[in-house]
Amino acid sequence: MSESLGSGRPPAPEQKPTTALRRRLAELRGPATPARPLDARALAALAANPGCRRRALLDGAGVDKGALAEAIGSPSAAFGQSQFAFMRGNAFEAKVKGDGGTELLRLLHERMGEGAEPPGQALTPDLAAAGPEGRAARTALALREATEAGGWALLDHPMLALEVAGSPAYLEPDAVVVHPDGRWTVVEIKSFPMIDAAADPSKVGAAARQSAVYVLALERVAVLTKGASVDHSVLLVCPRDFSNLPTASVVDVRKQLAVTRRQLTRLSRIEDIADELPPGITFDLDGQSGASLATAVEAVPAVYAPECLAACELAFHCRGRAREQGTVTALGRSLRGELGSLTTVEEVLAAARGESGDPADPTVAAVRRAAALRAEAGAPCH
């Protein structure tokens, strides 16, 4: 298992992406094109589909998948918030963190039972530094100093680093709270409401998967900090009912953490995927035709599933290709798992008609039995 994903230790110098790899990734996206950051949401989506080498490479190289989808003539799956929702979310986050984080600490005390009295003011270290790498180093130092001080500390938008498939990712949670006993708690502030103390389960699940990535990155720093530990429960803060007043709940992310850690370690290393590309392949949008870009996209294997529609800008393109090829993954991962060695719709239909497949294979036998039952149900009554 990769140290960067399991033990919490930062990668050794020789494990860091080399200059050659950085240059290769820059060539893939276009030397003049700035890399899009690999954030926690993208990592959670990667963890949900670790077999997709296409997304791993494009995200690792910092390619704008939305712009790429438009360039090859495919509709881009739209993500993100409207400008109004974005402004409302920022205003709510500022309210929660106002007055030195007093309200946030009160909510944490209320939901996590931190002693008899709610904490007062917390230390709020300055995390400013040059570039994401500098901010990540400054955050690690602030976490160590706050833990050694033995008091409350609130880190506003800290920067965390995580190596994924040989490429660095820099992550920015809403906040991290350092407890007097050395525990570190991730805080996620969302603008969707909690109505009658309950929020939309799908949105809570997405927040939990995103928070698990932050916990994973925090563990890398905690293992090198004496007396520190990372809480596997995160504090989710949302508006209460239909007001702008904050409320909170504690979300246990141990399951999401285990899945994320396991799935990210399964990702092929970015340099291995890049090395397998044909010569001359690039995703540079400048000066390339849509046909050339489509060829480049198809040069990287993809694994499509319906869940991709909610997580990847290239999902419509990949769905179209999956349907053209008749792959059963286009119908869902659960069905793909049940069909075993039958990987295409044509293979399933041929097995059902008795034209191919080993009758001793339980999957083939089940398919033929289902076809027989369907024929029997559709037969005319006498």
Short mmCIF file of C-alpha atoms in Angstrom, two decimals:
data_model
loop_
_atom_site.label_atom_id
_atom_site.label_comp_id
_atom_site.label_asym_id
_atom_site.label_seq_id
_atom_site.Cartn_x
_atom_site.Cartn_y
_atom_site.Cartn_z
CA MET A 1 0.00 0.00 0.00
CA SER A 2 1.26 3.45 -0.84
CA GLU A 3 2.61 5.34 2.15
CA SER A 4 0.95 8.50 0.97
CA LEU A 5 -2.44 6.83 1.21
CA GLY A 6 -2.14 4.55 4.17
CA SER A 7 0.58 5.25 6.71
CA GLY A 8 0.30 9.01 6.67
CA ARG A 9 3.99 9.45 5.91
CA PRO A 10 4.83 11.98 3.22
CA PRO A 11 6.45 10.55 0.11
CA ALA A 12 10.22 10.26 0.19
CA PRO A 13 12.07 12.67 -2.12
CA GLU A 14 12.67 9.99 -4.72
CA GLN A 15 8.93 9.22 -4.83
CA LYS A 16 7.91 12.75 -5.71
CA PRO A 17 6.92 13.40 -9.30
CA THR A 18 10.07 13.96 -11.32
CA THR A 19 10.75 16.93 -13.53
CA ALA A 20 10.38 14.64 -16.54
CA LEU A 21 6.90 13.58 -15.43
CA ARG A 22 5.85 17.18 -14.79
CA ARG A 23 7.09 18.09 -18.26
CA ARG A 24 5.23 15.15 -19.79
CA LEU A 25 1.97 16.11 -18.08
CA ALA A 26 2.42 19.71 -19.21
CA GLU A 27 2.86 18.50 -22.80
CA LEU A 28 -0.33 16.44 -22.55
CA ARG A 29 -2.51 19.37 -21.46
CA GLY A 30 -0.59 22.00 -23.47
CA PRO A 31 2.51 23.83 -22.19
CA ALA A 32 0.71 27.20 -22.20
CA THR A 33 -2.35 25.85 -20.39
CA PRO A 34 -2.40 26.15 -16.58
CA ALA A 35 -3.19 22.91 -14.79
CA ARG A 36 -6.60 22.55 -13.20
CA PRO A 37 -6.17 21.62 -9.52
CA LEU A 38 -7.03 18.10 -8.42
CA ASP A 39 -9.43 18.78 -5.54
CA ALA A 40 -11.16 16.58 -2.98
CA ARG A 41 -14.30 16.28 -5.08
CA ALA A 42 -12.29 14.97 -8.04
CA LEU A 43 -10.39 12.56 -5.79
CA ALA A 44 -13.64 11.22 -4.36
CA ALA A 45 -14.88 10.63 -7.92
CA LEU A 46 -11.59 8.89 -8.81
CA ALA A 47 -11.93 6.68 -5.77
CA ALA A 48 -15.44 5.72 -6.88
CA ASN A 49 -14.11 4.56 -10.26
CA PRO A 50 -10.41 3.61 -9.87
CA GLY A 51 -10.38 1.53 -13.05
CA CYS A 52 -10.88 4.55 -15.31
CA ARG A 53 -7.40 5.31 -16.61
CA ARG A 54 -8.79 8.11 -18.77
CA ARG A 55 -9.97 10.17 -15.84
CA ALA A 56 -6.85 9.38 -13.81
CA LEU A 57 -4.60 10.70 -16.57
CA LEU A 58 -6.67 13.75 -17.46
CA ASP A 59 -7.08 14.79 -13.83
CA GLY A 60 -3.44 14.06 -13.07
CA ALA A 61 -2.36 16.24 -16.00
CA GLY A 62 -4.75 19.01 -14.98
CA VAL A 63 -6.74 18.91 -18.25
CA ASP A 64 -9.99 20.89 -18.37
CA LYS A 65 -12.36 18.01 -19.12
CA GLY A 66 -15.34 20.31 -19.68
CA ALA A 67 -13.54 22.28 -22.38
CA LEU A 68 -12.22 19.03 -23.85
CA ALA A 69 -15.75 17.58 -24.06
CA GLU A 70 -16.99 20.67 -25.92
CA ALA A 71 -13.99 20.58 -28.29
CA ILE A 72 -14.75 17.01 -29.37
CA GLY A 73 -18.42 17.85 -29.95
CA SER A 74 -19.83 16.11 -26.91
CA PRO A 75 -22.12 17.80 -24.37
CA SER A 76 -20.32 18.44 -21.11
CA ALA A 77 -21.92 17.31 -17.88
CA ALA A 78 -22.34 20.51 -15.89
CA PHE A 79 -21.27 20.68 -12.27
CA GLY A 80 -20.90 23.30 -9.62
CA GLN A 81 -23.12 25.96 -8.09
CA SER A 82 -24.86 28.92 -9.61
CA GLN A 83 -23.37 32.32 -8.86
CA PHE A 84 -26.24 33.02 -6.45
CA ALA A 85 -25.70 29.74 -4.58
CA PHE A 86 -21.95 30.38 -4.49
CA MET A 87 -22.45 33.84 -2.94
CA ARG A 88 -25.01 32.48 -0.47
CA GLY A 89 -22.60 29.71 0.53
CA ASN A 90 -19.76 32.17 1.07
CA ALA A 91 -21.97 34.40 3.20
CA PHE A 92 -23.08 31.44 5.31
CA GLU A 93 -19.50 30.24 5.78
CA ALA A 94 -18.43 33.72 6.88
CA LYS A 95 -21.27 33.75 9.42
CA VAL A 96 -20.22 30.38 10.84
CA LYS A 97 -16.57 31.41 11.14
CA GLY A 98 -17.25 34.96 12.37
CA ASP A 99 -15.99 36.32 15.67
CA GLY A 100 -12.92 34.10 15.68
CA GLY A 101 -14.93 30.94 15.11
CA THR A 102 -16.93 31.26 18.34
CA GLU A 103 -20.14 29.90 16.78
CA LEU A 104 -18.32 27.07 15.05
CA LEU A 105 -16.64 26.00 18.29
CA ARG A 106 -19.98 26.20 20.10
CA LEU A 107 -21.51 23.85 17.54
CA LEU A 108 -18.56 21.49 17.84
CA HIS A 109 -18.91 21.44 21.64
CA GLU A 110 -22.66 20.90 21.36
CA ARG A 111 -22.42 17.99 18.91
CA MET A 112 -19.19 16.33 20.03
CA GLY A 113 -19.47 16.86 23.80
CA GLU A 114 -16.21 18.70 24.38
CA GLY A 115 -16.07 19.15 28.17
CA ALA A 116 -18.43 20.92 30.53
CA GLU A 117 -17.95 24.42 29.17
CA PRO A 118 -17.90 25.46 25.53
CA PRO A 119 -14.50 26.68 24.35
CA GLY A 120 -13.90 30.40 24.09
CA GLN A 121 -11.63 32.05 21.58
CA ALA A 122 -9.36 29.79 19.59
CA LEU A 123 -5.97 30.43 18.09
CA THR A 124 -6.37 31.32 14.38
CA PRO A 125 -2.91 31.02 12.79
CA ASP A 126 -2.01 32.84 9.60
CA LEU A 127 -1.67 30.25 6.83
CA ALA A 128 -0.56 32.57 4.04
CA ALA A 129 2.37 31.38 1.91
CA ALA A 130 3.51 31.38 -1.69
CA GLY A 131 1.84 28.74 -3.87
CA PRO A 132 0.00 25.58 -2.82
CA GLU A 133 3.20 23.78 -1.82
CA GLY A 134 4.18 26.65 0.45
CA ARG A 135 0.70 26.83 1.95
CA ALA A 136 0.72 23.08 2.62
CA ALA A 137 4.06 23.41 4.45
CA ARG A 138 2.74 26.38 6.44
CA THR A 139 -0.40 24.43 7.36
CA ALA A 140 1.66 21.46 8.59
CA LEU A 141 3.75 23.79 10.74
CA ALA A 142 0.63 25.48 12.16
CA LEU A 143 -0.91 22.10 13.03
CA ARG A 144 2.24 21.03 14.86
CA GLU A 145 2.51 24.32 16.75
CA ALA A 146 -1.17 24.26 17.76
CA THR A 147 -0.91 20.66 18.96
CA GLU A 148 2.17 21.45 21.05
CA ALA A 149 0.42 24.49 22.56
CA GLY A 150 -2.33 22.24 23.94
CA GLY A 151 -5.22 24.64 23.31
CA TRP A 152 -7.97 25.24 20.81
CA ALA A 153 -7.02 26.32 17.30
CA LEU A 154 -9.08 26.99 14.19
CA LEU A 155 -7.34 26.70 10.84
CA ASP A 156 -9.38 28.55 8.21
CA HIS A 157 -9.00 27.01 4.73
CA PRO A 158 -5.79 25.10 5.41
CA MET A 159 -3.92 23.51 2.52
CA LEU A 160 -3.26 19.77 2.62
CA ALA A 161 -1.12 17.70 0.27
CA LEU A 162 -1.73 14.16 -0.94
CA GLU A 163 0.12 12.11 -3.54
CA VAL A 164 -2.24 10.23 -5.82
CA ALA A 165 -0.99 7.85 -8.51
CA GLY A 166 2.36 9.60 -8.55
CA SER A 167 0.89 13.10 -8.97
CA PRO A 168 0.47 15.69 -6.18
CA ALA A 169 -2.96 16.95 -5.17
CA TYR A 170 -3.52 19.99 -2.98
CA LEU A 171 -6.73 20.04 -0.96
CA GLU A 172 -8.45 22.85 0.91
CA PRO A 173 -11.07 21.91 3.52
CA ASP A 174 -13.30 24.64 4.93
CA ALA A 175 -11.66 24.36 8.33
CA VAL A 176 -9.74 22.11 10.70
CA VAL A 177 -10.13 22.39 14.47
CA VAL A 178 -7.29 21.38 16.79
CA HIS A 179 -8.52 20.18 20.20
CA PRO A 180 -6.58 20.63 23.45
CA ASP A 181 -6.01 16.84 23.58
CA GLY A 182 -4.29 16.86 20.18
CA ARG A 183 -7.20 15.67 18.05
CA TRP A 184 -7.79 17.28 14.66
CA THR A 185 -11.35 17.53 13.32
CA VAL A 186 -12.32 18.37 9.75
CA VAL A 187 -15.17 20.86 9.41
CA GLU A 188 -17.29 20.95 6.24
CA ILE A 189 -19.64 23.92 5.79
CA LYS A 190 -22.41 23.38 3.24
CA SER A 191 -25.26 25.61 2.09
CA PHE A 192 -27.88 22.84 1.78
CA PRO A 193 -30.30 22.87 4.73
CA MET A 194 -30.89 20.49 7.60
CA ILE A 195 -34.65 20.26 8.00
CA ASP A 196 -35.83 18.78 11.30
CA ALA A 197 -32.17 17.92 12.05
CA ALA A 198 -31.83 15.86 8.84
CA ALA A 199 -30.32 16.73 5.47
CA ASP A 200 -30.59 15.19 2.01
CA PRO A 201 -28.86 11.78 2.36
CA SER A 202 -27.25 12.00 -1.08
CA LYS A 203 -25.72 15.39 -0.27
CA VAL A 204 -24.54 14.21 3.13
CA GLY A 205 -22.97 11.16 1.46
CA ALA A 206 -21.13 13.36 -1.04
CA ALA A 207 -19.88 15.57 1.79
CA ALA A 208 -18.72 12.48 3.71
CA ARG A 209 -16.75 11.16 0.72
CA GLN A 210 -15.14 14.55 0.22
CA SER A 211 -14.32 14.85 3.92
CA ALA A 212 -12.74 11.38 3.90
CA VAL A 213 -10.17 12.68 1.40
CA TYR A 214 -9.30 15.52 3.80
CA VAL A 215 -8.96 13.09 6.70
CA LEU A 216 -6.65 10.94 4.58
CA ALA A 217 -4.43 13.92 3.83
CA LEU A 218 -4.42 15.06 7.48
CA GLU A 219 -3.20 11.64 8.59
CA ARG A 220 0.03 12.21 6.66
CA VAL A 221 0.80 15.21 8.86
CA ALA A 222 -0.50 13.71 12.11
CA VAL A 223 1.82 10.70 11.93
CA LEU A 224 4.78 13.11 12.07
CA THR A 225 3.32 15.23 14.88
CA LYS A 226 3.79 14.09 18.47
CA GLY A 227 0.51 13.76 20.36
CA ALA A 228 -1.67 14.33 17.30
CA SER A 229 -4.51 12.19 15.99
CA VAL A 230 -7.14 12.72 13.29
CA ASP A 231 -10.80 12.37 14.22
CA HIS A 232 -12.67 10.00 11.92
CA SER A 233 -15.88 11.91 12.60
CA VAL A 234 -16.26 15.25 10.83
CA LEU A 235 -18.44 18.20 11.75
CA LEU A 236 -20.96 19.03 9.02
CA VAL A 237 -22.40 22.55 9.40
CA CYS A 238 -25.51 23.57 7.44
CA PRO A 239 -28.34 26.13 7.65
CA ARG A 240 -31.11 25.10 10.03
CA ASP A 241 -34.50 24.52 8.41
CA PHE A 242 -35.24 27.48 6.11
CA SER A 243 -33.20 30.05 8.01
CA ASN A 244 -29.60 31.21 7.74
CA LEU A 245 -28.86 30.05 11.29
CA PRO A 246 -26.18 27.36 11.48
CA THR A 247 -26.70 23.92 12.89
CA ALA A 248 -24.42 20.90 12.79
CA SER A 249 -24.23 17.14 12.87
CA VAL A 250 -21.38 14.69 13.36
CA VAL A 251 -20.73 12.40 10.39
CA ASP A 252 -18.71 9.22 10.84
CA VAL A 253 -16.51 8.82 7.74
CA ARG A 254 -14.66 5.62 8.66
CA LYS A 255 -16.40 3.64 5.93
CA GLN A 256 -15.75 6.31 3.30
CA LEU A 257 -12.16 6.61 4.51
CA ALA A 258 -11.50 2.89 4.13
CA VAL A 259 -13.05 2.82 0.65
CA THR A 260 -11.17 5.92 -0.48
CA ARG A 261 -7.84 4.64 0.83
CA ARG A 262 -8.32 1.26 -0.86
CA GLN A 263 -9.55 2.66 -4.16
CA LEU A 264 -6.88 5.33 -4.50
CA THR A 265 -4.14 2.77 -3.98
CA ARG A 266 -5.62 0.80 -6.90
CA LEU A 267 -5.12 3.67 -9.30
CA SER A 268 -2.47 3.07 -11.92
CA ARG A 269 0.41 5.48 -11.65
CA ILE A 270 0.06 8.45 -13.96
CA GLU A 271 3.47 7.94 -15.56
CA ASP A 272 2.58 4.33 -16.44
CA ILE A 273 -0.57 5.46 -18.26
CA ALA A 274 1.29 8.24 -20.05
CA ASP A 275 4.05 5.88 -21.15
CA GLU A 276 1.50 3.64 -22.89
CA LEU A 277 0.14 6.43 -25.09
CA PRO A 278 0.99 6.47 -28.80
CA PRO A 279 3.60 9.08 -29.81
CA GLY A 280 2.29 12.57 -30.43
CA ILE A 281 -0.86 12.26 -28.31
CA THR A 282 -1.82 15.54 -26.63
CA PHE A 283 -4.95 17.12 -25.14
CA ASP A 284 -3.83 20.65 -25.98
CA LEU A 285 -6.94 22.52 -27.12
CA ASP A 286 -4.95 25.13 -29.04
CA GLY A 287 -4.48 24.41 -32.72
CA GLN A 288 -6.03 20.93 -32.71
CA SER A 289 -9.16 19.79 -34.47
CA GLY A 290 -11.98 18.09 -32.66
CA ALA A 291 -11.18 14.87 -34.51
CA SER A 292 -7.56 14.92 -33.30
CA LEU A 293 -8.67 15.53 -29.72
CA ALA A 294 -11.25 12.74 -29.97
CA THR A 295 -8.50 10.39 -31.14
CA ALA A 296 -6.39 11.42 -28.16
CA VAL A 297 -9.28 10.79 -25.77
CA GLU A 298 -9.95 7.35 -27.23
CA ALA A 299 -6.26 6.47 -26.87
CA VAL A 300 -6.75 6.26 -23.09
CA PRO A 301 -8.94 3.37 -21.84
CA ALA A 302 -12.05 4.37 -19.91
CA VAL A 303 -14.45 2.50 -17.66
CA TYR A 304 -17.91 4.05 -17.90
CA ALA A 305 -20.71 3.53 -15.41
CA PRO A 306 -23.98 5.49 -14.99
CA GLU A 307 -22.57 7.05 -11.81
CA CYS A 308 -20.07 8.94 -14.00
CA LEU A 309 -22.89 11.25 -15.13
CA ALA A 310 -22.83 12.88 -11.70
CA ALA A 311 -19.05 13.12 -11.43
CA CYS A 312 -17.26 13.58 -14.76
CA GLU A 313 -17.52 16.16 -17.54
CA LEU A 314 -16.71 13.53 -20.19
CA ALA A 315 -19.48 11.20 -19.03
CA PHE A 316 -21.76 11.77 -22.04
CA HIS A 317 -18.93 11.05 -24.46
CA CYS A 318 -17.93 7.88 -22.61
CA ARG A 319 -21.56 6.77 -22.37
CA GLY A 320 -21.96 7.12 -26.13
CA ARG A 321 -18.86 5.01 -26.76
CA ALA A 322 -19.95 2.40 -24.23
CA ARG A 323 -23.33 2.09 -25.93
CA GLU A 324 -21.71 1.80 -29.36
CA GLN A 325 -19.49 -1.00 -28.06
CA GLY A 326 -22.39 -2.65 -26.26
CA THR A 327 -20.54 -2.94 -22.95
CA VAL A 328 -22.68 -4.05 -20.04
CA THR A 329 -20.99 -1.54 -17.71
CA ALA A 330 -23.16 1.09 -19.41
CA LEU A 331 -26.11 -0.58 -17.66
CA GLY A 332 -24.57 -0.36 -14.18
CA ARG A 333 -21.80 -1.87 -12.09
CA SER A 334 -24.11 -4.22 -10.20
CA LEU A 335 -25.31 -5.81 -13.46
CA ARG A 336 -21.73 -6.01 -14.73
CA GLY A 337 -20.76 -7.91 -11.59
CA GLU A 338 -23.60 -10.39 -12.00
CA LEU A 339 -22.75 -11.15 -15.64
CA GLY A 340 -19.22 -12.37 -14.96
CA SER A 341 -17.36 -13.15 -18.19
CA LEU A 342 -20.18 -11.82 -20.38
CA THR A 343 -18.91 -8.28 -20.99
CA THR A 344 -21.04 -7.13 -23.92
CA VAL A 345 -24.77 -7.04 -24.59
CA GLU A 346 -24.24 -9.16 -27.72
CA GLU A 347 -22.48 -11.85 -25.68
CA VAL A 348 -25.36 -11.88 -23.19
CA LEU A 349 -27.97 -12.21 -25.96
CA ALA A 350 -25.99 -14.94 -27.73
CA ALA A 351 -25.69 -16.86 -24.47
CA ALA A 352 -29.41 -16.43 -23.82
CA ARG A 353 -30.22 -17.84 -27.29
CA GLY A 354 -27.92 -20.78 -26.71
CA GLU A 355 -25.57 -19.73 -29.51
CA SER A 356 -22.49 -19.37 -27.30
CA GLY A 357 -21.30 -19.84 -23.75
CA ASP A 358 -20.56 -22.83 -21.58
CA PRO A 359 -23.79 -24.34 -20.22
CA ALA A 360 -21.87 -25.29 -17.06
CA ASP A 361 -21.13 -21.63 -16.40
CA PRO A 362 -23.62 -20.49 -13.70
CA THR A 363 -23.94 -17.07 -15.36
CA VAL A 364 -24.73 -18.57 -18.78
CA ALA A 365 -27.18 -20.99 -17.18
CA ALA A 366 -28.93 -18.15 -15.33
CA VAL A 367 -29.17 -16.05 -18.50
CA ARG A 368 -30.68 -18.96 -20.44
CA ARG A 369 -33.12 -19.70 -17.66
CA ALA A 370 -34.20 -16.03 -17.62
CA ALA A 371 -34.68 -16.11 -21.42
CA ALA A 372 -36.77 -19.27 -21.15
CA LEU A 373 -38.98 -17.75 -18.45
CA ARG A 374 -39.45 -14.61 -20.54
CA ALA A 375 -40.42 -16.67 -23.58
CA GLU A 376 -42.83 -18.70 -21.50
CA ALA A 377 -44.43 -15.57 -20.04
CA GLY A 378 -44.85 -14.08 -23.52
CA ALA A 379 -46.28 -17.24 -25.13
CA PRO A 380 -49.98 -17.04 -26.16
CA CYS A 381 -52.46 -18.81 -23.90
CA HIS A 382 -54.28 -21.86 -25.35
#
